[in-house]
Amino acid sequence: MSRPVLSNTGARRLFLDRHALLEPPTGPAKGEDLLALIRRLGFVQVDSINTVERAHHMILWSRRQSYRPKHLTPHLERDRTLFEHWTHDAAVIPTEYFPYWKRRFARDAERLKARWSDWQGSAFHDKVEDVLAHVRAGGAVGTGDVGTDEARGKGGWWEWHPSKTALEYLWRTGRLSVCHRRNFAKFYDLTERVLPDTHALPAPSEEGLTAWACGTALDRLGFATSGELAAFWALIRPEDAKAWCAAALAGGEIEEIDLTLSDGSPRRVFARPGTVAETDALPAPSGRVRILSPFDPALRDRNRAERLFGFYYRIEVFVPEPQRTYGYYVFPVMEGDRMIGRIDMKARRAEGALHVAAYWPEAGVALSKGREERLLAELERLSTFAGCGAVTFADGWRRQPMIV
């Protein structure tokens, strides 16, 4: 029996629709509307780099350009409808999902103790209960409030003092939660004080966690391999996702389809029954040019993005400058349902300008007059969002496609 075939165009549109990138980036972006958008995505990655705007803010702005950073704060610090923790990386996550993280907390308690002991030494073990007692008695703390009598290095992960390590360990294992940030620095309090109602809910069974993680990941990805399902939330093992797929396939909850990759080759993936037919009803994508965060969820899985869009992208923050192909923090550029280039830019707020150093089109996607006008319009919108009054350009900013 032949499998349903999902065209590459249909796959890109379905994937972008699930990631709120198919429709125009308009509409309300605060309160319940913002929370609904984050639920739709599943989570939003948090990152500290502020070349133009921090990743989580830019991810939300790319989808709803009425969004402003102040709209996120009430969900995290007042209403507690979002919490901060880890998926594949640090993220803001709807609070109703918190019970599913309890099993990760339990697993990480031993895993991180061993792993961090290799990096830091075991001195932080003796500080865990002391730091917990300090928070319990005195309330929320930042890293500068603990271990004040301990030697500090010059900064960096490998130079955390024992009490800072203990503080992060207590957060990663669920006993503390982030209650607020100041100048992007985290402050922590007891989880039962930050999330009193949710904290009291029981953890699901392992089977319940696997079913939830796989099902909700598939609904957000549209189609996936078992490995991609496991990686979405980073809550379960690949072998658990593989077993769930086998059982769900036998039970008719999912089906196998042939996904057509950007190079025309097929890839067998799982999808909900009827997914291929669903793509026929999707609207044509918005024709606007969009500048995406390097950590945008549509590009988080770099290999998946390359297979689907034919777009090879790697962030070069940790690459020594002489070895970089493009630049320190280069932003992907999307038009409609395809990736058309990448742009190197920086917010020079002291000068009141968003400065563009270079734009590289993808091979075969010329920077035509109309496309350049759409790119410039998006840069003007981004300049306003980033608090800059103008867009400036380096000489020779229009580049030729790179052969990588």
mmCIF file of N, CA and C in Angstrom, residues 54 83 94 98 109 127 203 207 309 315 319 385-386 391 396:
data_model
loop_
_atom_site.group_PDB
_atom_site.id
_atom_site.type_symbol
_atom_site.label_atom_id
_atom_site.label_comp_id
_atom_site.label_asym_id
_atom_site.label_seq_id
_atom_site.Cartn_x
_atom_site.Cartn_y
_atom_site.Cartn_z
ATOM 1 N N ARG A 54 16.548 40.799 22.079
ATOM 2 C CA ARG A 54 16.745 39.432 22.575
ATOM 3 C C ARG A 54 15.823 38.458 21.843
ATOM 4 N N PHE A 83 6.227 30.100 32.786
ATOM 5 C CA PHE A 83 7.374 29.902 33.673
ATOM 6 C C PHE A 83 8.622 29.707 32.821
ATOM 7 N N PRO A 94 4.257 27.702 28.852
ATOM 8 C CA PRO A 94 2.975 27.860 29.547
ATOM 9 C C PRO A 94 2.946 27.098 30.870
ATOM 10 N N PHE A 98 3.686 22.743 33.483
ATOM 11 C CA PHE A 98 4.688 22.544 34.535
ATOM 12 C C PHE A 98 4.728 21.120 35.097
ATOM 13 N N ALA A 109 18.139 15.732 38.806
ATOM 14 C CA ALA A 109 18.757 15.818 40.133
ATOM 15 C C ALA A 109 20.025 14.985 40.209
ATOM 16 N N LYS A 127 26.491 23.172 49.529
ATOM 17 C CA LYS A 127 25.838 24.482 49.571
ATOM 18 C C LYS A 127 24.353 24.426 49.224
ATOM 19 N N ALA A 203 2.942 14.789 39.302
ATOM 20 C CA ALA A 203 3.630 14.506 38.044
ATOM 21 C C ALA A 203 2.869 13.416 37.304
ATOM 22 N N GLU A 207 4.358 6.948 31.127
ATOM 23 C CA GLU A 207 3.570 6.730 29.910
ATOM 24 C C GLU A 207 2.782 7.988 29.539
ATOM 25 N N PHE A 309 13.767 23.496 3.732
ATOM 26 C CA PHE A 309 13.873 24.756 2.999
ATOM 27 C C PHE A 309 15.113 24.839 2.102
ATOM 28 N N ILE A 315 24.696 29.440 13.520
ATOM 29 C CA ILE A 315 25.067 30.681 14.197
ATOM 30 C C ILE A 315 26.559 30.625 14.501
ATOM 31 N N VAL A 319 32.241 30.943 16.998
ATOM 32 C CA VAL A 319 33.290 30.712 16.008
ATOM 33 C C VAL A 319 34.277 31.877 16.071
ATOM 34 N N PHE A 385 10.921 48.752 16.375
ATOM 35 C CA PHE A 385 10.808 47.783 17.461
ATOM 36 C C PHE A 385 12.045 47.802 18.352
ATOM 37 N N ALA A 386 13.215 47.950 17.749
ATOM 38 C CA ALA A 386 14.472 47.913 18.504
ATOM 39 C C ALA A 386 14.809 49.248 19.157
ATOM 40 N N VAL A 391 17.512 53.523 9.808
ATOM 41 C CA VAL A 391 18.280 52.380 9.306
ATOM 42 C C VAL A 391 19.449 52.933 8.506
ATOM 43 N N GLY A 396 28.672 48.875 0.301
ATOM 44 C CA GLY A 396 28.776 47.521 -0.225
ATOM 45 C C GLY A 396 27.981 46.487 0.545
#
